[in-house]
Structure formats: C-alpha cells, structure tokens
Amino acid sequence: LLDVVDAIAKGVGVGGKRAPVSGIVGLAGDRPDDTLRGVGKQIAQRVDRFVQKEMLHYLRGRTRESVLGEIRAGALEGGWKGKIPVYGDEPEALGAELDRTEAATATEVIFLLCHEDREGVYKLIADRGLKPVDDPKDLAALVTSGG
C-alpha cells in the first residue's frame, strides 16, 4: 500500500518532487503490541503527516489509550517528531484532512486505512463532489500515469 501511495505522490508532485503524503491510520485492539508498533513505525517512515483515527468498536479488550499509544510508540521508533492528531472515526479524520488540504496550494495525497465506516467515508467523499478510486483498473492507471 505504501509503495502505491508513494508512486501516486511522485506522479502528482510538482517539478519532479513527490507530493506530501498524509496517512490516516487506526487498528483493532486485538493486534499484538509489535504489530501496532510496527504499523506506526512503517507509516512514520513514509508519510509527511501522521494522523490517527480511533476504532472504538474494535478495541477488543484493550483501552483506547493502549491502542493509540502502541501505534504512537511505533511512530516515535520510526523517527516521527511531529504531532499526531487523533480523530474519533474515519469520516471525521478524512474530513479534517480534506479541510486542511483544501486551503493548501500544493497537491497532497491522503490515504486512509478504512476498516470501520466505508459507507460514511464514501458519503463524505460524494458530499464533497469527489470520487473514490475503488476500481483496481482505475488505481493501476493512476499509479502508472502518476495522477
């Protein structure tokens, strides 16, 4: 996934530069600590903006602080130095990132690991007049063309 995101970011960047990438990440609580940390570390090493979204329906015996904290610990292990905003769910996180990037002058790539509320995310995208890339052929063309 991160290789695909990177290919898109390289293709849509200006002047041969890679476009900034925001990653919105959340995981279920039944993942081992090393998996939560590993995802945090991998994301931190490949994005320009790290955003967490909660998955309160999938805590599965953990506290929300534990899930968020393990991912954050992994991000720090991966060299992350900035803030990591936390949003309550996927539509809220994506909406906030779209609001933030709407004011930006440069193109930015936002990726969302969507597990919990695909319907809500698609509704948000449609309400904003955007179109999801959900067909593998469309995604392949986007990666190949770089935009």
PDB file of C-alpha atoms in Angstrom:
ATOM      1  CA  LEU A   1       0.000   0.000   0.000  1.00  0.00           C
ATOM      2  CA  LEU A   2       2.738   2.454   0.917  1.00  0.00           C
ATOM      3  CA  ASP A   3       4.536   1.750  -2.364  1.00  0.00           C
ATOM      4  CA  VAL A   4       1.337   2.545  -4.277  1.00  0.00           C
ATOM      5  CA  VAL A   5       0.830   5.737  -2.270  1.00  0.00           C
ATOM      6  CA  ASP A   6       4.435   6.731  -2.940  1.00  0.00           C
ATOM      7  CA  ALA A   7       4.050   6.105  -6.692  1.00  0.00           C
ATOM      8  CA  ILE A   8       0.957   8.307  -6.790  1.00  0.00           C
ATOM      9  CA  ALA A   9       2.683  11.024  -4.741  1.00  0.00           C
ATOM     10  CA  LYS A  10       5.671  11.025  -7.098  1.00  0.00           C
ATOM     11  CA  GLY A  11       3.390  11.287 -10.102  1.00  0.00           C
ATOM     12  CA  VAL A  12       1.258  14.179  -8.869  1.00  0.00           C
ATOM     13  CA  GLY A  13       4.065  16.198  -7.347  1.00  0.00           C
ATOM     14  CA  VAL A  14       5.151  19.446  -8.964  1.00  0.00           C
ATOM     15  CA  GLY A  15       8.529  19.903 -10.621  1.00  0.00           C
ATOM     16  CA  GLY A  16       9.509  16.265 -10.227  1.00  0.00           C
ATOM     17  CA  LYS A  17       9.081  16.416  -6.461  1.00  0.00           C
ATOM     18  CA  ARG A  18       6.956  13.957  -4.523  1.00  0.00           C
ATOM     19  CA  ALA A  19       3.672  15.420  -3.281  1.00  0.00           C
ATOM     20  CA  PRO A  20       3.258  15.445   0.506  1.00  0.00           C
ATOM     21  CA  VAL A  21       1.510  12.364   1.902  1.00  0.00           C
ATOM     22  CA  SER A  22      -0.875  12.203   4.860  1.00  0.00           C
ATOM     23  CA  GLY A  23      -1.595   8.798   6.344  1.00  0.00           C
ATOM     24  CA  ILE A  24      -4.741   8.174   8.420  1.00  0.00           C
ATOM     25  CA  VAL A  25      -4.257   5.037  10.495  1.00  0.00           C
ATOM     26  CA  GLY A  26      -6.157   3.059  13.088  1.00  0.00           C
ATOM     27  CA  LEU A  27      -6.065  -0.596  14.088  1.00  0.00           C
ATOM     28  CA  ALA A  28      -8.156  -3.043  16.058  1.00  0.00           C
ATOM     29  CA  GLY A  29      -7.160  -3.730  19.650  1.00  0.00           C
ATOM     30  CA  ASP A  30      -6.653  -7.467  19.212  1.00  0.00           C
ATOM     31  CA  ARG A  31      -3.428  -6.939  17.291  1.00  0.00           C
ATOM     32  CA  PRO A  32      -0.204  -7.768  19.161  1.00  0.00           C
ATOM     33  CA  ASP A  33       1.820  -4.852  20.519  1.00  0.00           C
ATOM     34  CA  ASP A  34       4.592  -5.448  17.982  1.00  0.00           C
ATOM     35  CA  THR A  35       2.082  -5.262  15.117  1.00  0.00           C
ATOM     36  CA  LEU A  36       0.607  -1.994  16.386  1.00  0.00           C
ATOM     37  CA  ARG A  37       4.087  -0.565  16.834  1.00  0.00           C
ATOM     38  CA  GLY A  38       5.287  -1.957  13.510  1.00  0.00           C
ATOM     39  CA  VAL A  39       2.483  -0.251  11.612  1.00  0.00           C
ATOM     40  CA  GLY A  40       3.191   3.004  13.430  1.00  0.00           C
ATOM     41  CA  LYS A  41       6.871   2.746  12.582  1.00  0.00           C
ATOM     42  CA  GLN A  42       6.299   1.935   8.905  1.00  0.00           C
ATOM     43  CA  ILE A  43       3.798   4.748   8.445  1.00  0.00           C
ATOM     44  CA  ALA A  44       6.031   7.267  10.227  1.00  0.00           C
ATOM     45  CA  GLN A  45       8.895   6.477   7.880  1.00  0.00           C
ATOM     46  CA  ARG A  46       6.826   7.036   4.740  1.00  0.00           C
ATOM     47  CA  VAL A  47       4.473   9.980   5.356  1.00  0.00           C
ATOM     48  CA  ASP A  48       4.729  13.706   5.847  1.00  0.00           C
ATOM     49  CA  ARG A  49       1.698  13.893   8.126  1.00  0.00           C
ATOM     50  CA  PHE A  50       0.670  11.125  10.527  1.00  0.00           C
ATOM     51  CA  VAL A  51      -2.969  11.050  11.639  1.00  0.00           C
ATOM     52  CA  GLN A  52      -4.663   8.519  13.909  1.00  0.00           C
ATOM     53  CA  LYS A  53      -8.314   7.570  13.863  1.00  0.00           C
ATOM     54  CA  GLU A  54      -9.988   5.679  16.636  1.00  0.00           C
ATOM     55  CA  MET A  55     -11.734   2.366  16.172  1.00  0.00           C
ATOM     56  CA  LEU A  56     -13.757   2.258  19.367  1.00  0.00           C
ATOM     57  CA  HIS A  57     -15.969  -0.599  18.153  1.00  0.00           C
ATOM     58  CA  TYR A  58     -12.855  -2.748  17.691  1.00  0.00           C
ATOM     59  CA  LEU A  59     -10.961  -2.255  20.965  1.00  0.00           C
ATOM     60  CA  ARG A  60     -11.409  -5.969  21.678  1.00  0.00           C
ATOM     61  CA  GLY A  61     -10.321  -5.899  25.304  1.00  0.00           C
ATOM     62  CA  ARG A  62      -7.839  -3.019  25.126  1.00  0.00           C
ATOM     63  CA  THR A  63      -8.301   0.547  26.183  1.00  0.00           C
ATOM     64  CA  ARG A  64      -8.333   3.219  23.517  1.00  0.00           C
ATOM     65  CA  GLU A  65      -5.221   4.716  25.124  1.00  0.00           C
ATOM     66  CA  SER A  66      -3.400   1.404  24.748  1.00  0.00           C
ATOM     67  CA  VAL A  67      -4.152   1.080  21.025  1.00  0.00           C
ATOM     68  CA  LEU A  68      -3.330   4.702  20.255  1.00  0.00           C
ATOM     69  CA  GLY A  69      -0.265   4.579  22.485  1.00  0.00           C
ATOM     70  CA  GLU A  70       1.261   1.494  20.864  1.00  0.00           C
ATOM     71  CA  ILE A  71       0.819   2.952  17.384  1.00  0.00           C
ATOM     72  CA  ARG A  72       2.277   6.262  18.587  1.00  0.00           C
ATOM     73  CA  ALA A  73       5.216   4.447  20.226  1.00  0.00           C
ATOM     74  CA  GLY A  74       5.942   2.774  16.902  1.00  0.00           C
ATOM     75  CA  ALA A  75       5.797   6.120  15.134  1.00  0.00           C
ATOM     76  CA  LEU A  76       8.359   7.507  17.575  1.00  0.00           C
ATOM     77  CA  GLU A  77      10.576   4.450  16.991  1.00  0.00           C
ATOM     78  CA  GLY A  78      10.285   5.224  13.283  1.00  0.00           C
ATOM     79  CA  GLY A  79      11.617   8.732  13.848  1.00  0.00           C
ATOM     80  CA  TRP A  80       8.363  10.688  13.971  1.00  0.00           C
ATOM     81  CA  LYS A  81       8.902  14.077  15.588  1.00  0.00           C
ATOM     82  CA  GLY A  82       5.664  15.933  14.926  1.00  0.00           C
ATOM     83  CA  LYS A  83       2.214  15.966  16.446  1.00  0.00           C
ATOM     84  CA  ILE A  84      -0.117  13.088  15.708  1.00  0.00           C
ATOM     85  CA  PRO A  85      -3.699  14.342  15.682  1.00  0.00           C
ATOM     86  CA  VAL A  86      -6.372  11.848  16.742  1.00  0.00           C
ATOM     87  CA  TYR A  87      -9.906  11.801  15.372  1.00  0.00           C
ATOM     88  CA  GLY A  88     -12.921   9.862  16.591  1.00  0.00           C
ATOM     89  CA  ASP A  89     -13.628   7.925  13.416  1.00  0.00           C
ATOM     90  CA  GLU A  90     -12.773   7.588   9.741  1.00  0.00           C
ATOM     91  CA  PRO A  91     -15.140  10.206   8.255  1.00  0.00           C
ATOM     92  CA  GLU A  92     -14.082  12.752  10.887  1.00  0.00           C
ATOM     93  CA  ALA A  93     -10.385  12.133  10.200  1.00  0.00           C
ATOM     94  CA  LEU A  94     -10.759  12.280   6.432  1.00  0.00           C
ATOM     95  CA  GLY A  95     -12.974  15.374   6.640  1.00  0.00           C
ATOM     96  CA  ALA A  96     -10.416  17.177   8.785  1.00  0.00           C
ATOM     97  CA  GLU A  97      -7.586  16.283   6.409  1.00  0.00           C
ATOM     98  CA  LEU A  98      -9.625  17.375   3.376  1.00  0.00           C
ATOM     99  CA  ASP A  99     -10.434  20.670   5.137  1.00  0.00           C
ATOM    100  CA  ARG A 100      -6.758  21.169   5.926  1.00  0.00           C
ATOM    101  CA  THR A 101      -5.553  20.402   2.415  1.00  0.00           C
ATOM    102  CA  GLU A 102      -8.312  22.429   0.737  1.00  0.00           C
ATOM    103  CA  ALA A 103      -6.525  25.584   1.872  1.00  0.00           C
ATOM    104  CA  ALA A 104      -3.125  24.339   0.687  1.00  0.00           C
ATOM    105  CA  THR A 105      -1.693  25.465  -2.619  1.00  0.00           C
ATOM    106  CA  ALA A 106       0.103  22.209  -3.426  1.00  0.00           C
ATOM    107  CA  THR A 107      -1.363  18.829  -4.273  1.00  0.00           C
ATOM    108  CA  GLU A 108      -1.329  16.368  -1.394  1.00  0.00           C
ATOM    109  CA  VAL A 109      -2.030  12.654  -1.259  1.00  0.00           C
ATOM    110  CA  ILE A 110      -4.187  11.386   1.601  1.00  0.00           C
ATOM    111  CA  PHE A 111      -4.514   7.695   2.292  1.00  0.00           C
ATOM    112  CA  LEU A 112      -6.908   6.184   4.769  1.00  0.00           C
ATOM    113  CA  LEU A 113      -6.794   2.650   6.096  1.00  0.00           C
ATOM    114  CA  CYS A 114     -10.584   2.242   6.042  1.00  0.00           C
ATOM    115  CA  HIS A 115     -11.829  -0.683   8.106  1.00  0.00           C
ATOM    116  CA  GLU A 116     -14.799   0.536  10.017  1.00  0.00           C
ATOM    117  CA  ASP A 117     -17.057   3.003   8.194  1.00  0.00           C
ATOM    118  CA  ARG A 118     -16.635   2.655   4.451  1.00  0.00           C
ATOM    119  CA  GLU A 119     -20.217   3.860   3.874  1.00  0.00           C
ATOM    120  CA  GLY A 120     -19.580   7.016   5.915  1.00  0.00           C
ATOM    121  CA  VAL A 121     -16.296   7.678   4.104  1.00  0.00           C
ATOM    122  CA  TYR A 122     -17.908   7.223   0.661  1.00  0.00           C
ATOM    123  CA  LYS A 123     -20.759   9.535   1.684  1.00  0.00           C
ATOM    124  CA  LEU A 124     -18.277  12.207   2.791  1.00  0.00           C
ATOM    125  CA  ILE A 125     -16.401  11.869  -0.495  1.00  0.00           C
ATOM    126  CA  ALA A 126     -19.621  12.133  -2.530  1.00  0.00           C
ATOM    127  CA  ASP A 127     -20.912  15.073  -0.451  1.00  0.00           C
ATOM    128  CA  ARG A 128     -17.725  16.957  -1.313  1.00  0.00           C
ATOM    129  CA  GLY A 129     -18.085  16.242  -5.022  1.00  0.00           C
ATOM    130  CA  LEU A 130     -15.113  13.881  -5.056  1.00  0.00           C
ATOM    131  CA  LYS A 131     -14.844  10.381  -6.473  1.00  0.00           C
ATOM    132  CA  PRO A 132     -13.170   7.441  -4.731  1.00  0.00           C
ATOM    133  CA  VAL A 133     -10.703   5.334  -6.650  1.00  0.00           C
ATOM    134  CA  ASP A 134     -12.196   1.941  -5.907  1.00  0.00           C
ATOM    135  CA  ASP A 135     -11.711   0.065  -9.160  1.00  0.00           C
ATOM    136  CA  PRO A 136      -8.369  -1.764  -9.460  1.00  0.00           C
ATOM    137  CA  LYS A 137      -8.078  -0.698 -13.119  1.00  0.00           C
ATOM    138  CA  ASP A 138      -8.519   2.966 -12.158  1.00  0.00           C
ATOM    139  CA  LEU A 139      -5.939   2.621  -9.408  1.00  0.00           C
ATOM    140  CA  ALA A 140      -3.465   0.961 -11.788  1.00  0.00           C
ATOM    141  CA  ALA A 141      -3.940   3.790 -14.284  1.00  0.00           C
ATOM    142  CA  LEU A 142      -3.450   6.370 -11.554  1.00  0.00           C
ATOM    143  CA  VAL A 143      -0.225   4.738 -10.414  1.00  0.00           C
ATOM    144  CA  THR A 144       1.051   4.290 -13.962  1.00  0.00           C
ATOM    145  CA  SER A 145       0.195   7.815 -15.070  1.00  0.00           C
ATOM    146  CA  GLY A 146       1.114   9.341 -11.742  1.00  0.00           C
ATOM    147  CA  GLY A 147      -2.061  11.266 -11.388  1.00  0.00           C
TER     148      GLY A 147
END
